[in-house]
PDB file of C-alpha atoms in Angstrom:
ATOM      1  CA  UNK M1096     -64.442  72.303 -22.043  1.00 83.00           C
ATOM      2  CA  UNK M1097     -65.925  75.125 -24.012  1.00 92.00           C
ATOM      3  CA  UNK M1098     -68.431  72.817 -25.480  1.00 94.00           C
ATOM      4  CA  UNK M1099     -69.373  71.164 -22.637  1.00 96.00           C
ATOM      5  CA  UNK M1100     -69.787  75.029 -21.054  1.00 97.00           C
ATOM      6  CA  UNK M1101     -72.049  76.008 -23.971  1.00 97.00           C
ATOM      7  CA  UNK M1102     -73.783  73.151 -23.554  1.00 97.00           C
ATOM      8  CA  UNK M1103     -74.563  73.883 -20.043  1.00 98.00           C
ATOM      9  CA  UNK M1104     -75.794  77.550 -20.836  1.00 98.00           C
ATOM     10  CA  UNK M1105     -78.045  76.297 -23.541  1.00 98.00           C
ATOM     11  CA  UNK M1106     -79.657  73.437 -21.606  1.00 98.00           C
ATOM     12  CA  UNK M1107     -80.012  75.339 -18.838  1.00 97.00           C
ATOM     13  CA  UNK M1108     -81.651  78.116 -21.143  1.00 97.00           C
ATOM     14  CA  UNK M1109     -84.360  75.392 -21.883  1.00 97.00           C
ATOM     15  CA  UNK M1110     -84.983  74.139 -18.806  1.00 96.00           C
ATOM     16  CA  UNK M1111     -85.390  77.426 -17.530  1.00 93.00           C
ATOM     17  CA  UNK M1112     -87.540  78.508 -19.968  1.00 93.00           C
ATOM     18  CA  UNK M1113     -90.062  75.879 -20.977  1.00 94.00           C
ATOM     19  CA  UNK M1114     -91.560  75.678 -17.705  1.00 88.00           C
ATOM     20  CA  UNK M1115     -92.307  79.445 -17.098  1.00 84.00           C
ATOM     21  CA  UNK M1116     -94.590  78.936 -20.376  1.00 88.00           C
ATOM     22  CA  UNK M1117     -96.510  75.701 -19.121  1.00 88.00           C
ATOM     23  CA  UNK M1118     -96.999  77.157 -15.932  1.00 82.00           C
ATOM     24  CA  UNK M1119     -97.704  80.577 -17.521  1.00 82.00           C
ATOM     25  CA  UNK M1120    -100.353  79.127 -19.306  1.00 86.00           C
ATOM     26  CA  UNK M1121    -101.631  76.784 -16.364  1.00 84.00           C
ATOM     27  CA  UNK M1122    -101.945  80.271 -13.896  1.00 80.00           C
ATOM     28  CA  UNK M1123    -103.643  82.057 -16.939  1.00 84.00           C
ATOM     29  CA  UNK M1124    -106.268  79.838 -16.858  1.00 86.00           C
ATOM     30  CA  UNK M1125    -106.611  78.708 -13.035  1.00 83.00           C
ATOM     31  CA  UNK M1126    -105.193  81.904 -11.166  1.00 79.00           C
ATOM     32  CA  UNK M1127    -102.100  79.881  -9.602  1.00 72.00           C
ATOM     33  CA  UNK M1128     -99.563  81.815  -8.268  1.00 70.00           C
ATOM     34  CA  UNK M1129     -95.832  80.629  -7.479  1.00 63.00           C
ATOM     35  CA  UNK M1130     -95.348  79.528  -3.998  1.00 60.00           C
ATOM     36  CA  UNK M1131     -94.238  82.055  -1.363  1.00 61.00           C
ATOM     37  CA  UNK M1132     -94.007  85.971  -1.268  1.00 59.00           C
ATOM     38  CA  UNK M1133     -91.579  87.048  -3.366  1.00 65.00           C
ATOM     39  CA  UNK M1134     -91.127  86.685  -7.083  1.00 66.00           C
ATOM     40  CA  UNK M1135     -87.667  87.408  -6.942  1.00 75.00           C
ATOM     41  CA  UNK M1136     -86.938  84.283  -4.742  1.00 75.00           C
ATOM     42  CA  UNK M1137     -88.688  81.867  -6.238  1.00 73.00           C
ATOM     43  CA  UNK M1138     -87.128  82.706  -9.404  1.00 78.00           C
ATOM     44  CA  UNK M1139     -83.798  82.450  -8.224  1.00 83.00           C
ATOM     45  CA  UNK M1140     -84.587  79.530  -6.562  1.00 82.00           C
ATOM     46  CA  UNK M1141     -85.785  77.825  -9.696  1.00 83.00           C
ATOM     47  CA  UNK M1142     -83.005  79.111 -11.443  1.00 89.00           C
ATOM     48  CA  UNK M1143     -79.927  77.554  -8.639  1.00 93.00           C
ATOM     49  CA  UNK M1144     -81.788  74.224  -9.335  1.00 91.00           C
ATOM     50  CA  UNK M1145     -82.351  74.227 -12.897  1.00 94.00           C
ATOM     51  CA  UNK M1146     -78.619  75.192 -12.969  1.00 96.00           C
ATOM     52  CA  UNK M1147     -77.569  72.333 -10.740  1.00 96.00           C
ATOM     53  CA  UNK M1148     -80.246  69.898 -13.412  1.00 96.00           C
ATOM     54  CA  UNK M1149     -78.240  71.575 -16.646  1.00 97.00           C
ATOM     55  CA  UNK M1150     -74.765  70.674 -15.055  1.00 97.00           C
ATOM     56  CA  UNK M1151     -75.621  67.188 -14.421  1.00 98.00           C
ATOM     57  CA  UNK M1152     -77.608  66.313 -17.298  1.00 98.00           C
ATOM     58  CA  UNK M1153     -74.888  67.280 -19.090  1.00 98.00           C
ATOM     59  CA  UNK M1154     -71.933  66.136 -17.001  1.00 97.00           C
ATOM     60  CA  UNK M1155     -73.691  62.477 -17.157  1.00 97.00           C
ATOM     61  CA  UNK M1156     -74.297  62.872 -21.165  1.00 97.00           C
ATOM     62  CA  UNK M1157     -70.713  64.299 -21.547  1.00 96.00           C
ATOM     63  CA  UNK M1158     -68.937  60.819 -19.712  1.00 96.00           C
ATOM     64  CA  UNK M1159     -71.544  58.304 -21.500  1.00 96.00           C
ATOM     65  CA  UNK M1160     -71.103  60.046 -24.512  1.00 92.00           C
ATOM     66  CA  UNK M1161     -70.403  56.444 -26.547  1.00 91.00           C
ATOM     67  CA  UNK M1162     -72.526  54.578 -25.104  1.00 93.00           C
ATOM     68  CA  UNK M1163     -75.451  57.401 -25.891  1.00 92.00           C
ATOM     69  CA  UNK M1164     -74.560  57.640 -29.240  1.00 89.00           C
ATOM     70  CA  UNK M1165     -77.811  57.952 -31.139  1.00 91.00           C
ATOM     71  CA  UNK M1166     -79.800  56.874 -28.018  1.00 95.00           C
ATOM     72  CA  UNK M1167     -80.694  61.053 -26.916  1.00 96.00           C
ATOM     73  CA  UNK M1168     -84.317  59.871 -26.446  1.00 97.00           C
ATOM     74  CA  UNK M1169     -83.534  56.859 -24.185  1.00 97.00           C
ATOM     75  CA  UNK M1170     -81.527  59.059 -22.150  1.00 97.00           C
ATOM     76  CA  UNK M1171     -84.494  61.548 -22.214  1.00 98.00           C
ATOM     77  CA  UNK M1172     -86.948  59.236 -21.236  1.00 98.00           C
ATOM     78  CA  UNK M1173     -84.991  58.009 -17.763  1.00 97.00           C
ATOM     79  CA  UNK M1174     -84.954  61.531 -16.743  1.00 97.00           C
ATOM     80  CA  UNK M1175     -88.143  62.132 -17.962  1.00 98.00           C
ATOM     81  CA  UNK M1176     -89.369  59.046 -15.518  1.00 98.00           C
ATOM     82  CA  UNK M1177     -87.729  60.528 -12.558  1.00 97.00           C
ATOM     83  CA  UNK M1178     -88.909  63.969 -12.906  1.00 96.00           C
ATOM     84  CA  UNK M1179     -92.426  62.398 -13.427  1.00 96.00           C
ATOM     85  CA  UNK M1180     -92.537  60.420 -10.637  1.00 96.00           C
ATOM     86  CA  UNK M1181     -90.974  63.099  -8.242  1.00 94.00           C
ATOM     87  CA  UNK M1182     -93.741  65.578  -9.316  1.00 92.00           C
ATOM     88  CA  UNK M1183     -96.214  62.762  -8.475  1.00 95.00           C
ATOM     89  CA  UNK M1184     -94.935  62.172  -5.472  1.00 94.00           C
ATOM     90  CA  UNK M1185     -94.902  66.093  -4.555  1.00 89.00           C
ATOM     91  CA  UNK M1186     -98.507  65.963  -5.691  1.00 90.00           C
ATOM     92  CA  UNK M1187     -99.426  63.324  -2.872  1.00 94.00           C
ATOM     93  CA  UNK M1188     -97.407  65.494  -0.049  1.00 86.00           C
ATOM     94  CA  UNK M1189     -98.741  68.625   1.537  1.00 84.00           C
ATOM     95  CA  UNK M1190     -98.610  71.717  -0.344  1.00 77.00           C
ATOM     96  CA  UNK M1191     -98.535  70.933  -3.546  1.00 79.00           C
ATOM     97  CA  UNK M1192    -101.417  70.143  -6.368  1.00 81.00           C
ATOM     98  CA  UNK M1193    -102.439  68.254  -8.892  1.00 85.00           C
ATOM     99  CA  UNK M1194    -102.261  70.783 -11.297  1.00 85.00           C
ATOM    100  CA  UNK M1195     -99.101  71.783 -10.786  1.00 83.00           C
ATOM    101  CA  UNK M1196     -97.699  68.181 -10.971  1.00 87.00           C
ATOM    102  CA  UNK M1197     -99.282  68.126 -14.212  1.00 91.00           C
ATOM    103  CA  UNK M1198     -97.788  71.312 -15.362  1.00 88.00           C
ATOM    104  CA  UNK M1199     -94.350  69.745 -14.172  1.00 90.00           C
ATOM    105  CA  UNK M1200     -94.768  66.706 -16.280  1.00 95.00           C
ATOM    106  CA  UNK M1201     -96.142  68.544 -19.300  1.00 94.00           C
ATOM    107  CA  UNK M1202     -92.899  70.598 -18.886  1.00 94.00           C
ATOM    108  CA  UNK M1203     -90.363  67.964 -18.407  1.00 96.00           C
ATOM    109  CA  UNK M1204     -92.236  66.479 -21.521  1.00 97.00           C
ATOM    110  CA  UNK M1205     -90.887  69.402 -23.715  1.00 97.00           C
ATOM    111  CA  UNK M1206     -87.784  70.197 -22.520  1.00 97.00           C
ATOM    112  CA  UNK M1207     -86.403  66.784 -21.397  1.00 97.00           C
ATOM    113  CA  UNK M1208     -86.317  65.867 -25.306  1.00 97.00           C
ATOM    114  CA  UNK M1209     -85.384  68.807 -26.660  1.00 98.00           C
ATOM    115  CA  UNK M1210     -82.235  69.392 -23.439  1.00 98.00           C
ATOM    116  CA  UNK M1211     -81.441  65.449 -24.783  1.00 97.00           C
ATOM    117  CA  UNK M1212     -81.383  66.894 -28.453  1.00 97.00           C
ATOM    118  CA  UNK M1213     -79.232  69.732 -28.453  1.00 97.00           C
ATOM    119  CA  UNK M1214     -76.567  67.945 -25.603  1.00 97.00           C
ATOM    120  CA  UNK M1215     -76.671  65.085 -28.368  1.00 96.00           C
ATOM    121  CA  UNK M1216     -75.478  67.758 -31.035  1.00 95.00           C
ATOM    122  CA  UNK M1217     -73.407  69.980 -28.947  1.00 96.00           C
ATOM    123  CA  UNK M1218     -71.296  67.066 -27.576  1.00 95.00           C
ATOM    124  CA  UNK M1219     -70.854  64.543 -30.031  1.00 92.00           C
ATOM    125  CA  UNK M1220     -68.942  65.046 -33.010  1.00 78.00           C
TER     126      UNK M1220
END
């Protein structure tokens, strides 16, 4: 259980953290701002749902564990395809952008891999 908690904590640590420096960067050079008025709740916001990602992409990893043996990337890349295609699909709706979808998918790019890598490590012996 303590592994699987650890694992949670640092997954969640990367997913928390990659975006803020894609979209960082993507508001440095296009003057984007997060959605609504306060800072404070949109961070905590992220930070519930990135929480509620981290426990599941985990969770799932932890009870597949033999059948994911070795296969981190495949199990990367169907998250990856989900994420992508619900930032696409965001993009299409109201109030949301291109650019931001982009951002999203650049993100998920990054920290999909790397959540798959260290879940791989943490949780298989």
């Amino acid at each position: 259980m303590t592994r699987i908690a650890l694992c949670v904590l640092a997954v969640l640590l990367i997913i928390f953290t990659v975006p803020f420096a894609v979209y960082g960067t993507l508001s440095a050079f296009t003057g984007a701002q997060p959605p609504g008025g306060s800072n404070a709740a949109f961070f905590t916001g992220v930070l519930v749902s990135k929480l509620g990602t981290a426990l599941t992409f985990v969770l799932i990893f932890n009870a597949a564990r033999g059948a994911l043996r070795n296969r981190w990337p495949a199990y990367a890349a169907m998250w990856w395809l989900m994420f992508a295609f619900g930032e696409i699909g965001q993009a299409i709706g109201p109030s949301y952008s291109w650019p931001f979808a982009i951002a999203g998918i650049v993100s998920e790019t990054i920290y999909l891999p790397l959540s798959a890598l260290v879940t791989s490590k943490l949780l298989l012996p």
